[in-house]
PDB file of C-alpha atoms in Angstrom:
ATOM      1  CA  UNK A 890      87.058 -44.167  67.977  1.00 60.00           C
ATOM      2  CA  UNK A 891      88.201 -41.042  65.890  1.00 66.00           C
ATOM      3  CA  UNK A 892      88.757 -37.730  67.493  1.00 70.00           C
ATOM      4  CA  UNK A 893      87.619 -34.463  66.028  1.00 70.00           C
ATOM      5  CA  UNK A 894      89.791 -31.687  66.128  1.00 71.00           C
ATOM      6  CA  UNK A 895      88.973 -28.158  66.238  1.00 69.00           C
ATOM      7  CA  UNK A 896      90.969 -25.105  64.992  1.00 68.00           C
ATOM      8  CA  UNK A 897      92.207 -22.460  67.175  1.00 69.00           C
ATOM      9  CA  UNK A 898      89.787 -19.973  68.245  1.00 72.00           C
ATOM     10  CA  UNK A 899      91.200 -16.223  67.235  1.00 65.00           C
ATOM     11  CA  UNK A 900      89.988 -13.424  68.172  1.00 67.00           C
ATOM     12  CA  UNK A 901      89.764 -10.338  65.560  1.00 61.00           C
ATOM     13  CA  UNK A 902      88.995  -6.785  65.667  1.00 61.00           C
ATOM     14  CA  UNK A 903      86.145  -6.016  64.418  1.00 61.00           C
ATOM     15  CA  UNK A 904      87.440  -4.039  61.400  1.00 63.00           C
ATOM     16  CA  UNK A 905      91.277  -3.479  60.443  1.00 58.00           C
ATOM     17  CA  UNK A 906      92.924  -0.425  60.975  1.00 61.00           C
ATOM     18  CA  UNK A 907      93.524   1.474  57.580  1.00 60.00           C
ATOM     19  CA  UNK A 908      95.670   4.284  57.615  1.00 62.00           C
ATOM     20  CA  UNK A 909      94.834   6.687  54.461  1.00 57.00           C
ATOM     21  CA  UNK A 910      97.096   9.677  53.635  1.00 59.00           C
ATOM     22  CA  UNK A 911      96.126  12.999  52.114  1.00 55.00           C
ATOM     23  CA  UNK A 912      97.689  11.981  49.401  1.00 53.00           C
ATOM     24  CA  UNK A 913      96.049   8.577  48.257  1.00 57.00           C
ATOM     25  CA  UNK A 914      93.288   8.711  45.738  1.00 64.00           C
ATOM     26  CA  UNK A 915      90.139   6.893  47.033  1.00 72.00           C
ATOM     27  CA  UNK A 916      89.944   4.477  44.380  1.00 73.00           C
ATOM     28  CA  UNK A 917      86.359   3.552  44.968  1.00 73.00           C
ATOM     29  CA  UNK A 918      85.299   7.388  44.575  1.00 74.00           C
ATOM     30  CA  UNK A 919      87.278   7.505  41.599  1.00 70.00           C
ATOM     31  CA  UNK A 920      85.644   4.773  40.016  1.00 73.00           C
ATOM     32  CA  UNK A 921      82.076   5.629  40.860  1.00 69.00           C
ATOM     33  CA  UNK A 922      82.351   8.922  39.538  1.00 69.00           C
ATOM     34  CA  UNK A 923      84.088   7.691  36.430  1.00 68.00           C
ATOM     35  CA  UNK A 924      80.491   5.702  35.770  1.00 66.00           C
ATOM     36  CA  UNK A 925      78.739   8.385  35.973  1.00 67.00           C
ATOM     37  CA  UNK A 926      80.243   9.653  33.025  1.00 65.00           C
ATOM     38  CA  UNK A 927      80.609   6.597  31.027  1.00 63.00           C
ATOM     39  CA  UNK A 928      78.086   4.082  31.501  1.00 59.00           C
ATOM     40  CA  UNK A 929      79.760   0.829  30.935  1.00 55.00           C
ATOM     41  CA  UNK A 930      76.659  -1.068  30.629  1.00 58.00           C
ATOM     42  CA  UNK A 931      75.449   0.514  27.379  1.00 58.00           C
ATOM     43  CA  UNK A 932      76.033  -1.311  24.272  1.00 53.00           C
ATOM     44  CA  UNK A 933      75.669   0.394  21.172  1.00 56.00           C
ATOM     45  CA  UNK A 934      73.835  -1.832  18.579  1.00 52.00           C
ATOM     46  CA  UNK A 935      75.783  -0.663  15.494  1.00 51.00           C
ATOM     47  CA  UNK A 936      79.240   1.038  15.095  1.00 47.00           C
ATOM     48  CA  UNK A 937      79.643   3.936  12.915  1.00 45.00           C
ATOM     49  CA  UNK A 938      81.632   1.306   9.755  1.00 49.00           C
ATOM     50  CA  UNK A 939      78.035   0.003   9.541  1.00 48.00           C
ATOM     51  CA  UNK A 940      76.002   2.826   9.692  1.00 45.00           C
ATOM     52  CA  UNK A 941      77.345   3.761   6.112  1.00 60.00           C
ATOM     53  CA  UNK A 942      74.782   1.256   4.166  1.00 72.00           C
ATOM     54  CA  UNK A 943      75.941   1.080   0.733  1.00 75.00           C
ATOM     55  CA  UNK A 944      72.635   1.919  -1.619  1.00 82.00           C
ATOM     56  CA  UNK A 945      72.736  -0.557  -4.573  1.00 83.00           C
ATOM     57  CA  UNK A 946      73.218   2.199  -7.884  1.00 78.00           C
ATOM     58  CA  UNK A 947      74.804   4.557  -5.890  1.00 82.00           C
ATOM     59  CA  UNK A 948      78.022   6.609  -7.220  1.00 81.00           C
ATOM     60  CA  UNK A 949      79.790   5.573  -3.985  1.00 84.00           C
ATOM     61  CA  UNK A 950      78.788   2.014  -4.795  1.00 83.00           C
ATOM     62  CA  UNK A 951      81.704   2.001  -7.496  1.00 82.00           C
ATOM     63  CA  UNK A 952      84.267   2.587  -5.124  1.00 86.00           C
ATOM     64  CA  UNK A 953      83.441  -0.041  -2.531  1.00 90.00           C
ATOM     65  CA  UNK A 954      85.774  -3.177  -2.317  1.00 92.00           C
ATOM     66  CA  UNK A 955      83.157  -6.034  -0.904  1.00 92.00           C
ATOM     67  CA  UNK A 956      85.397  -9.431  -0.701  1.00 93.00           C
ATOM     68  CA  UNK A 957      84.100 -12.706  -1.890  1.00 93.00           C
ATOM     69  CA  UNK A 958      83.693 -13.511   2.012  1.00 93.00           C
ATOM     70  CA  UNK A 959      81.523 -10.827   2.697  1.00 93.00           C
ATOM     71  CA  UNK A 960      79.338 -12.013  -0.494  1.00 93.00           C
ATOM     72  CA  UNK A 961      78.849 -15.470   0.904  1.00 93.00           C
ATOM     73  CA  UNK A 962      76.997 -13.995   3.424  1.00 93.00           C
ATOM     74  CA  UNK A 963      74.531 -12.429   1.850  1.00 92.00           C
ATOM     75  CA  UNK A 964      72.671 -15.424   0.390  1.00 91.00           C
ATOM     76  CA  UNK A 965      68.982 -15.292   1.580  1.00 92.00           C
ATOM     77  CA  UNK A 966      65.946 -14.426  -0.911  1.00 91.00           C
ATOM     78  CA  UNK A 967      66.082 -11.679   1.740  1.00 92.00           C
ATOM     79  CA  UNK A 968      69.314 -10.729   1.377  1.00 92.00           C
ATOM     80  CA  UNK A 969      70.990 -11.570  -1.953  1.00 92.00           C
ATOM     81  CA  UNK A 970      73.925 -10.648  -3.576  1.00 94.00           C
ATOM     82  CA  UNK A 971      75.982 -12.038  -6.570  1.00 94.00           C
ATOM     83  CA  UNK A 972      79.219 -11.226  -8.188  1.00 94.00           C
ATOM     84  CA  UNK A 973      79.322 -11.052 -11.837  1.00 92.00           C
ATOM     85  CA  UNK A 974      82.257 -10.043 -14.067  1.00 89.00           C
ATOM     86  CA  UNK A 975      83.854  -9.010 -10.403  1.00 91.00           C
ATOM     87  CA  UNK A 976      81.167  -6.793  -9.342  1.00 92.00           C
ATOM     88  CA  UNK A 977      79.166  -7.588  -6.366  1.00 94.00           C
ATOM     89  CA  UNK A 978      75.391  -6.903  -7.300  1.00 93.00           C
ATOM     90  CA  UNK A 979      72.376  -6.602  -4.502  1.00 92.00           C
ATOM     91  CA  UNK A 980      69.178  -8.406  -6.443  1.00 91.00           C
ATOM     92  CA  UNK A 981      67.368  -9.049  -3.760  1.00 90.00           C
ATOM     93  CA  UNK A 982      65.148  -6.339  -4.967  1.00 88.00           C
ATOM     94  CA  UNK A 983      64.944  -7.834  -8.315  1.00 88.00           C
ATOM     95  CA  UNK A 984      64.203 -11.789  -7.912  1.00 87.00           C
ATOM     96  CA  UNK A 985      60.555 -11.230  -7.936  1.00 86.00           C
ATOM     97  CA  UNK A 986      60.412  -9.601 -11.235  1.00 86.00           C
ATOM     98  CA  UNK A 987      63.313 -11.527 -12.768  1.00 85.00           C
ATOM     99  CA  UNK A 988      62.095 -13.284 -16.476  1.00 79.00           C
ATOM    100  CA  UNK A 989      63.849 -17.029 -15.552  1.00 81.00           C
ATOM    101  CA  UNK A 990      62.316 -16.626 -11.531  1.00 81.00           C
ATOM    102  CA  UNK A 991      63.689 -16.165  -8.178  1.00 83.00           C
ATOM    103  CA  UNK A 992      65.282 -19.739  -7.952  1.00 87.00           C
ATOM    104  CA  UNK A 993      67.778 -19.883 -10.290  1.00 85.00           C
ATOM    105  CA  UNK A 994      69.238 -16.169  -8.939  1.00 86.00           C
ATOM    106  CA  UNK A 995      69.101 -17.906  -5.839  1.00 90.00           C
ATOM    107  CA  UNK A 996      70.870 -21.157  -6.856  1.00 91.00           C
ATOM    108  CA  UNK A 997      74.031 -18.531  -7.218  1.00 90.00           C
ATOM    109  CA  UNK A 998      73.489 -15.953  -4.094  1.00 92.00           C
ATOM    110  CA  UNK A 999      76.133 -15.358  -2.241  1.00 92.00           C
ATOM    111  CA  UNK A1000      78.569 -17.038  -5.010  1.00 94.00           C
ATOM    112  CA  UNK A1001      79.673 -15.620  -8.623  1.00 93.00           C
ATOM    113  CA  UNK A1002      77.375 -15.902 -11.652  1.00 91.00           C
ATOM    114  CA  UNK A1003      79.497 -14.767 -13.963  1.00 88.00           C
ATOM    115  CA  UNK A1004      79.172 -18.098 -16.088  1.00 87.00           C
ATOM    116  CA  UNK A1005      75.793 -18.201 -15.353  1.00 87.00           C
ATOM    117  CA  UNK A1006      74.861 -14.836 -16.172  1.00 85.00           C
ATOM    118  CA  UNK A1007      76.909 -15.442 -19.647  1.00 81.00           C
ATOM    119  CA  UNK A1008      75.504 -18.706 -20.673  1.00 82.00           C
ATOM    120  CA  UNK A1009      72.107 -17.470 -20.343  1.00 82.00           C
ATOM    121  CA  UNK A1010      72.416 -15.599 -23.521  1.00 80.00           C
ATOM    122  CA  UNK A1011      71.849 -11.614 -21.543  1.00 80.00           C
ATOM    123  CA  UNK A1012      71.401  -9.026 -23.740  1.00 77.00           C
ATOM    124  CA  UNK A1013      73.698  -6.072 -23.705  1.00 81.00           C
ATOM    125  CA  UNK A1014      70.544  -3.980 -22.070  1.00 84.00           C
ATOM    126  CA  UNK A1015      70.104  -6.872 -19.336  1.00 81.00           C
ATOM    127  CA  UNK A1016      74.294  -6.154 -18.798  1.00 80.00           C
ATOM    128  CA  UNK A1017      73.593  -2.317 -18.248  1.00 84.00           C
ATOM    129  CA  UNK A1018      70.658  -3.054 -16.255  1.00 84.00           C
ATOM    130  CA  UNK A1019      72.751  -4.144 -13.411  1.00 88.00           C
ATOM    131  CA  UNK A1020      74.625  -0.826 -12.791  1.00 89.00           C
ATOM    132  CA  UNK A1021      71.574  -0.106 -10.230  1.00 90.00           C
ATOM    133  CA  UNK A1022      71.981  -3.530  -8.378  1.00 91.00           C
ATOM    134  CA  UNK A1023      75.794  -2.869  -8.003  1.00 92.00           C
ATOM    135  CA  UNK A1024      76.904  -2.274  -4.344  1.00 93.00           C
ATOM    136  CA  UNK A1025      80.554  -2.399  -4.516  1.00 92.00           C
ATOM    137  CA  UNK A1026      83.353  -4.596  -6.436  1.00 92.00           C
ATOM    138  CA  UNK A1027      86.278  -7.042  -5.292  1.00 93.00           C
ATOM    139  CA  UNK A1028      89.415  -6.164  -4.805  1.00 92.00           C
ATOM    140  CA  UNK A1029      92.339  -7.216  -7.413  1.00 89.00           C
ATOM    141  CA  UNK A1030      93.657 -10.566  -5.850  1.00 91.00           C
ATOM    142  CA  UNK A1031      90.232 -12.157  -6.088  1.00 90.00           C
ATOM    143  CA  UNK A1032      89.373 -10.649  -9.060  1.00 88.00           C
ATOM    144  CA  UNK A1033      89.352 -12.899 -12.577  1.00 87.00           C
ATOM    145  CA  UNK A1034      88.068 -10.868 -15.203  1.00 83.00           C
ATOM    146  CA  UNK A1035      88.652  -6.683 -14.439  1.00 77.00           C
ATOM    147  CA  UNK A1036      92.380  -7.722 -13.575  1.00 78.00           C
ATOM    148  CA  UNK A1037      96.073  -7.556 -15.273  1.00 76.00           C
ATOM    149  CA  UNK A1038      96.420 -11.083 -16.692  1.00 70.00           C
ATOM    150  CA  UNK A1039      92.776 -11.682 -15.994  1.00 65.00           C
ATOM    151  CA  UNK A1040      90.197 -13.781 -18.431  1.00 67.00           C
ATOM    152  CA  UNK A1041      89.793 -11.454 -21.437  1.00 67.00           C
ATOM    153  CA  UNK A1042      86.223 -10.959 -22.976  1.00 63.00           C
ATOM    154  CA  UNK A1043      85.755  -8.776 -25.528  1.00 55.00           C
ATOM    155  CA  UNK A1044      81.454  -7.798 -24.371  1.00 55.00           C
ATOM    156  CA  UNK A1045      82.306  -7.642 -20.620  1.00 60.00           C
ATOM    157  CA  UNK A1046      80.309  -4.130 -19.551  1.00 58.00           C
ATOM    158  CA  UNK A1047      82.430  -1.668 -18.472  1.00 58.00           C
TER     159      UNK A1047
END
């Protein structure tokens, strides 16, 4: 037969004897009034970086750098952005009333349609059209065409 065996009995006060000096900080007071200034369980939904929304057209839309990563994103009929000729262009605005329809724009959101854009046979008005779509342009290494040592074409749109 086994035996059970039982601790020890011990007998505690109560509560433990703390001694606080006049000079310790009560760290629990310090904390709770520290919440009330700053309320730790607030969460801001946007930071200030995004509150700045780029407007497609806009002058300040010339000197945004927008990286090919941050393009891919953007590829919803909602949300639709292309790069052509290194310029990243928001036509989400503009599939509806585009001649050739929404679905080939849409076959290249998020991507570049520079070849695309060139093979179609655009007119030079149809080039200038897209300075109010523009939101921003990459920066130099992922650049091919607006680049030192870049593809040369003599009708890109400056």
């Amino acid at each position: 037969m086994a035996t059970v065996q039982t601790p020890p009995e011990m007998n505690l006060p109560a509560t433990l004897p703390v001694k606080q000096e006049q000079t310790d900080i009560n760290l629990m007071a310090f904390t709770m009034a520290a919440l009330r200034l700053v309320n730790p369980w607030s969460v801001e939904t946007e930071t200030a970086e995004w509150q700045d929304k780029i407007i497609p057209g806009s002058p300040k839309a010339k000197e945004n750098v927008v990286t090919l990563a941050e393009v891919s994103m953007h590829d919803t009929p909602d949300d639709c952005w292309v790069v052509i000729y290194d310029r990243v262009y928001d036509i989400s605005s503009f599939l509806d009333e585009h001649p050739g329809g929404a679905d080939i724009m849409l076959e290249y959101a998020g991507h570049d349609a520079s070849t695309a854009f060139r093979s179609s046979g655009h007119s030079r008005m149809a080039a200038k059209a897209l300075d109010r779509f523009l939101v921003g342009e990459l920066p130099l290494q992922e650049r091919m065409y607006r680049r030192p040592g870049g593809i040369r074409l003599s009708d890109i749109p400056e």
